[in-house]
Amino acid sequence: MIFCREFLLILAMLVCAGILLHRIFTLQIVRGEEYLDSFVLMTKKERSISAARGNIYDRNGNLLAYNELAYFVTIEDVYESGSSKNAQLNDTIYRLIKMIELCGDEVVSDFDIYVDENNEYAFSVTDNALLRFLADIYGHSLTSDLTYKEKTSTAEDVVNYMCSRSNFAIGTYTDPEDRNSFVPQMGYKKDEVIKMLTIRYAMSVNSYQKYIATTVATDVSQKTVAVVEENAADLKGVSVEEDTIRKYNDAVYFSQIIGYTGKVSSSELETLQQNDPSYRMNDIVGKAGIENVMETQLHGTKGSETLYVDNTGKVQEILSRTEAVAGNDLYLTLDRDLQIAAYDILEQKIAGIVVSKIINAKEYNARENSSSADIKIPIYDVYFALIDNSVIDTDHFGDPTAGDTEAEVYEKYLTRKDLVFDRLRQEFYDQKTVYNKLSKEYQNYQSYIVNMITDKGVLVSSLIDREDATYIAWRTDETISLYEYLHYCISKGWIDTTRLNLEDQYSDSEEIYDHLVDYIFTQLNTSKAFTKRLYKYMIMSDVVSGREVCEILCEQNLIDIEDEERDKLFNGQKSAYAFMVGLITNLDITPAQLALDPCSGSIVITDVNSGDVLALVSYPSYDNNRMANGVDAAYYAKLQSDQSTPLFNFATQERTAPGSTFKMVSATAGLCEGVITTGERINCTGIFTKIDPDNGPKCWIYPRGTHGNLNVSGGIQNSCNYFFYEVGYRLATRNGSYDSELGLNTLGEYAGYYGLNDRSGIEIEEYAPQISDKDPVRSAIGQGTNNYTTTQLARYVTTVANSGTCYDLTLLDRLCDHNGNLLIEYQPKVRNTMDMMEDSYWNAIHAGMKKVVESKSYFADYPIGVAGKTGTAQQSSSRPNHALFVAYAPYESPQIAIATRIAFGYSSDYAAQTTERVLAYYYHLDDEEEILSGTADSATGAAIGND
């Protein structure tokens, strides 16, 4: 009984103590930044609130870029330190990724490494950006601190290094000395490794900022939100938050100008923090285009909040909040409708050129004395292009859901692959055929093999002696076999044996060779590029037919056609040739998808009285919605491998010779320097012999004829090369002595007056121009080493149109705050004026340009006056010439100027025809539906000549 009483007394005391303790805890006794509430440890933290990014509009108020509220999935590192931390964190991240993807969403992929189409790791940045990335990875503040090994790391080296770090533990090396011994944990696939690494690396970058969340996925669906919240108890540190994402209207038409947003890099952060310390490592900033250029105006001012979170990172209470201030709204000089129309017109014309050049043949065999204007596109090249440029997904051929034709072609592929591999293995060991005795097919395979092992660092390019006789015998003379060349490379130490699975580093040469051959076949077996080569020769040898290629387009739902057209193909009523030409004509297959010449072009349209850019077209382009808010990795990999290079801005970054569009510069120099007059006539005899009597440059019209006597207006009208050879010669001649440097300097000076010695002033990235430094005679017709972007040619013709006022071109119209109040109205900026030009000089140049246009049948009886100049520029004798045209209108009172370039577009007439359609749209001269037909524009009747 005594024992029971004592027990009850103790029990009562404990109950009272418990009540007291509960009351103490519920009083929320604060200890520093932490307190206990109902036995839960709470932590106080400060969190920034991102500001809504400013909108971007065209000049008329049409919305181009805006924000949309969306759900984000984030994760915080709230895991306790210890030996099991990485395993727990990696498990959570992996399960989270799978949940998100099963719901149809994607995780962020803004790491600077991706998995390419060959299932290999590849860098998504180059040059200085790559060095900065490597410095961040290896923990250096400066890129100059990188060791040689770090600086020359492959993407795979970086991935393996990062995954094996103790604070990531995504994988490990079974042999620390063997770079090939890396094994991912849990058997992760390469794309899974990159996804895991992207999140872990982002978390490590944020680690110095306590309680900063790392974004795992953006713009997720309600389904993903529900799944994450349902599994919240098992997803420690994971949250769903609301924030804004960047969206773009008419994305393909404007992406090259507007650019896109993404997570800030370390180098970008360092620059931005110099002016605004509030920028943080997890911020979204402008990565390209106007988004990047105008970052500080669009970004806005962050807000902040103070709150308490529990030990899993979940918010329990918000103590205070300061709202963010939205960024400023930007209005561009662009006209949205004109931009869209010009892009579509350009695509239609390029498609028309392609259609007009296709022939129903296996190969194009150039005739004797044929020119680049005669080049044709064999239909077999078109069939293969669809595989070569990854329009057709060859990986799907072996999928259980593949169509009948896909499955049949896949069986043919497996048979062909076995045959080719057997033949190659024989060449490695038995036959040892000298390279120049091989068929073109096997030469192609062997060249690919050597390039492949060089690119992968197995054959070390920096060690190769280019003067070595054996190297020359392989590379130039082609008089030895691949067997001999590889054995020689081994003997000279040009092979990096650490990249081969050698058990003994002191292996003899034959053992090294055997492992090298095994390595080659292992790589070939998974190489998408080699697979494409196999398909090329299967098509060329009719193992795979054009009909099968067309049927696969249908089976993979790559084209949208009527059932009747599909049936005609499958039942044999329509030939593969006719079917394919029809697809291109109707733009069901675009020039960009084919990536054959021509497949790209650009148009820049300006207001001649202000330098405002009304349209800046680069074809082809890309969807910047898939680049913003976390790059779509698969889409980015496709863009990187796309042979039509849609990420390249053809208006601001492609430089070619201007051809005869340069002749107004030469005319200006000749008139102002007094070496010609407006009334003087120069007799074109076809061949200019004053420099080289035996091999002088020819006029484009020769030998069909000559131009005879021409004044400066006639020289421009007829684009007479002889006339401007003479001008260039006179500019280089003083006191009877020919001085090449004098001529080049004079031409360069006058090119500078037109702005051609500098970037155009456009705010987005633009390559610098190149004024010719070779041969003033040929430079005077736009040859030599003259090279300019389309934007630079646009400023040049703008200056011609307004008779001498050279503006800095601009894309910026005005800036307003988020309430619509005007902050800045951007004013035209005059770079220079050409005061030395007399009115009679301008009249002569303008008259010549007007006559150029009047000579074109497609400008006959045109309702408005137009002046222009054609230009055809050769880059390679094996490819078509570039087509250029510069123009302005109306002639009597100029309003707009246009520069058009179609790369490898055969004839300047095609660029001029494109410009005519743009003018017809702008001035409402034809029915809009007729202009924007959505089909290939006829490309017939191009003028003959290198004008």
PDB file of N, CA and C in Angstrom, residues 48 78 96 102 129 136 163 255 316 432 481 575 638-639 648 671 738 850 861 889 893 910:
ATOM      1  N   SER A  48      13.526  36.818 -49.682  1.00  0.00           N
ATOM      2  CA  SER A  48      13.253  37.870 -50.664  1.00  0.00           C
ATOM      3  C   SER A  48      12.080  37.460 -51.547  1.00  0.00           C
ATOM      4  N   VAL A  78      17.362  20.862 -45.831  1.00  0.00           N
ATOM      5  CA  VAL A  78      17.049  20.858 -44.392  1.00  0.00           C
ATOM      6  C   VAL A  78      17.482  19.532 -43.762  1.00  0.00           C
ATOM      7  N   LEU A  96      11.393  12.645 -56.482  1.00  0.00           N
ATOM      8  CA  LEU A  96      10.694  13.868 -56.871  1.00  0.00           C
ATOM      9  C   LEU A  96      10.719  14.048 -58.393  1.00  0.00           C
ATOM     10  N   LEU A 102       6.264  11.800 -64.320  1.00  0.00           N
ATOM     11  CA  LEU A 102       5.088  10.940 -64.496  1.00  0.00           C
ATOM     12  C   LEU A 102       3.813  11.759 -64.646  1.00  0.00           C
ATOM     13  N   ALA A 129      32.641  31.555 -71.793  1.00  0.00           N
ATOM     14  CA  ALA A 129      31.573  31.043 -70.923  1.00  0.00           C
ATOM     15  C   ALA A 129      31.908  29.650 -70.420  1.00  0.00           C
ATOM     16  N   ASP A 136      34.067  27.672 -62.062  1.00  0.00           N
ATOM     17  CA  ASP A 136      33.082  27.502 -60.993  1.00  0.00           C
ATOM     18  C   ASP A 136      33.057  26.058 -60.502  1.00  0.00           C
ATOM     19  N   CYS A 163      29.889  14.209 -59.852  1.00  0.00           N
ATOM     20  CA  CYS A 163      29.098  13.142 -59.233  1.00  0.00           C
ATOM     21  C   CYS A 163      29.864  12.406 -58.145  1.00  0.00           C
ATOM     22  N   SER A 255      12.067  35.657 -81.193  1.00  0.00           N
ATOM     23  CA  SER A 255      13.020  35.110 -80.217  1.00  0.00           C
ATOM     24  C   SER A 255      14.442  35.601 -80.441  1.00  0.00           C
ATOM     25  N   GLN A 316       5.385  28.375 -41.091  1.00  0.00           N
ATOM     26  CA  GLN A 316       4.397  28.288 -40.022  1.00  0.00           C
ATOM     27  C   GLN A 316       3.747  29.638 -39.722  1.00  0.00           C
ATOM     28  N   LYS A 432      43.235  -4.184 -94.757  1.00  0.00           N
ATOM     29  CA  LYS A 432      44.155  -3.041 -94.660  1.00  0.00           C
ATOM     30  C   LYS A 432      44.249  -2.269 -95.980  1.00  0.00           C
ATOM     31  N   SER A 481      46.744   2.849 -95.214  1.00  0.00           N
ATOM     32  CA  SER A 481      45.480   2.351 -94.669  1.00  0.00           C
ATOM     33  C   SER A 481      45.244   2.900 -93.275  1.00  0.00           C
ATOM     34  N   SER A 575       4.087   9.380-106.867  1.00  0.00           N
ATOM     35  CA  SER A 575       5.488   9.021-106.666  1.00  0.00           C
ATOM     36  C   SER A 575       6.049   9.715-105.437  1.00  0.00           C
ATOM     37  N   LYS A 638      18.296  19.475 -79.465  1.00  0.00           N
ATOM     38  CA  LYS A 638      17.872  19.442 -80.867  1.00  0.00           C
ATOM     39  C   LYS A 638      18.299  20.714 -81.596  1.00  0.00           C
ATOM     40  N   LEU A 639      18.160  21.858 -80.933  1.00  0.00           N
ATOM     41  CA  LEU A 639      18.593  23.121 -81.544  1.00  0.00           C
ATOM     42  C   LEU A 639      20.092  23.119 -81.801  1.00  0.00           C
ATOM     43  N   PHE A 648      21.370  30.877 -84.247  1.00  0.00           N
ATOM     44  CA  PHE A 648      22.237  31.897 -84.839  1.00  0.00           C
ATOM     45  C   PHE A 648      21.373  33.006 -85.423  1.00  0.00           C
ATOM     46  N   LEU A 671      33.217  59.992-106.786  1.00  0.00           N
ATOM     47  CA  LEU A 671      32.706  61.351-107.018  1.00  0.00           C
ATOM     48  C   LEU A 671      33.358  62.358-106.080  1.00  0.00           C
ATOM     49  N   TYR A 738      50.315  53.406-109.123  1.00  0.00           N
ATOM     50  CA  TYR A 738      49.272  52.602-108.486  1.00  0.00           C
ATOM     51  C   TYR A 738      49.710  52.227-107.073  1.00  0.00           C
ATOM     52  N   LYS A 850      17.213  53.605-108.868  1.00  0.00           N
ATOM     53  CA  LYS A 850      15.829  53.550-109.351  1.00  0.00           C
ATOM     54  C   LYS A 850      15.749  52.750-110.648  1.00  0.00           C
ATOM     55  N   ASP A 861       5.254  48.552-113.532  1.00  0.00           N
ATOM     56  CA  ASP A 861       4.024  49.296-113.214  1.00  0.00           C
ATOM     57  C   ASP A 861       3.750  49.329-111.717  1.00  0.00           C
ATOM     58  N   ALA A 889      12.002  53.075-100.178  1.00  0.00           N
ATOM     59  CA  ALA A 889      10.754  53.516-100.802  1.00  0.00           C
ATOM     60  C   ALA A 889      10.033  54.459 -99.837  1.00  0.00           C
ATOM     61  N   SER A 893      10.033  60.351-101.679  1.00  0.00           N
ATOM     62  CA  SER A 893      10.108  60.812-100.287  1.00  0.00           C
ATOM     63  C   SER A 893      10.299  59.585 -99.399  1.00  0.00           C
ATOM     64  N   TYR A 910      16.379  36.790-106.426  1.00  0.00           N
ATOM     65  CA  TYR A 910      15.495  36.173-105.433  1.00  0.00           C
ATOM     66  C   TYR A 910      15.366  37.056-104.199  1.00  0.00           C
TER      67      TYR A 910
END
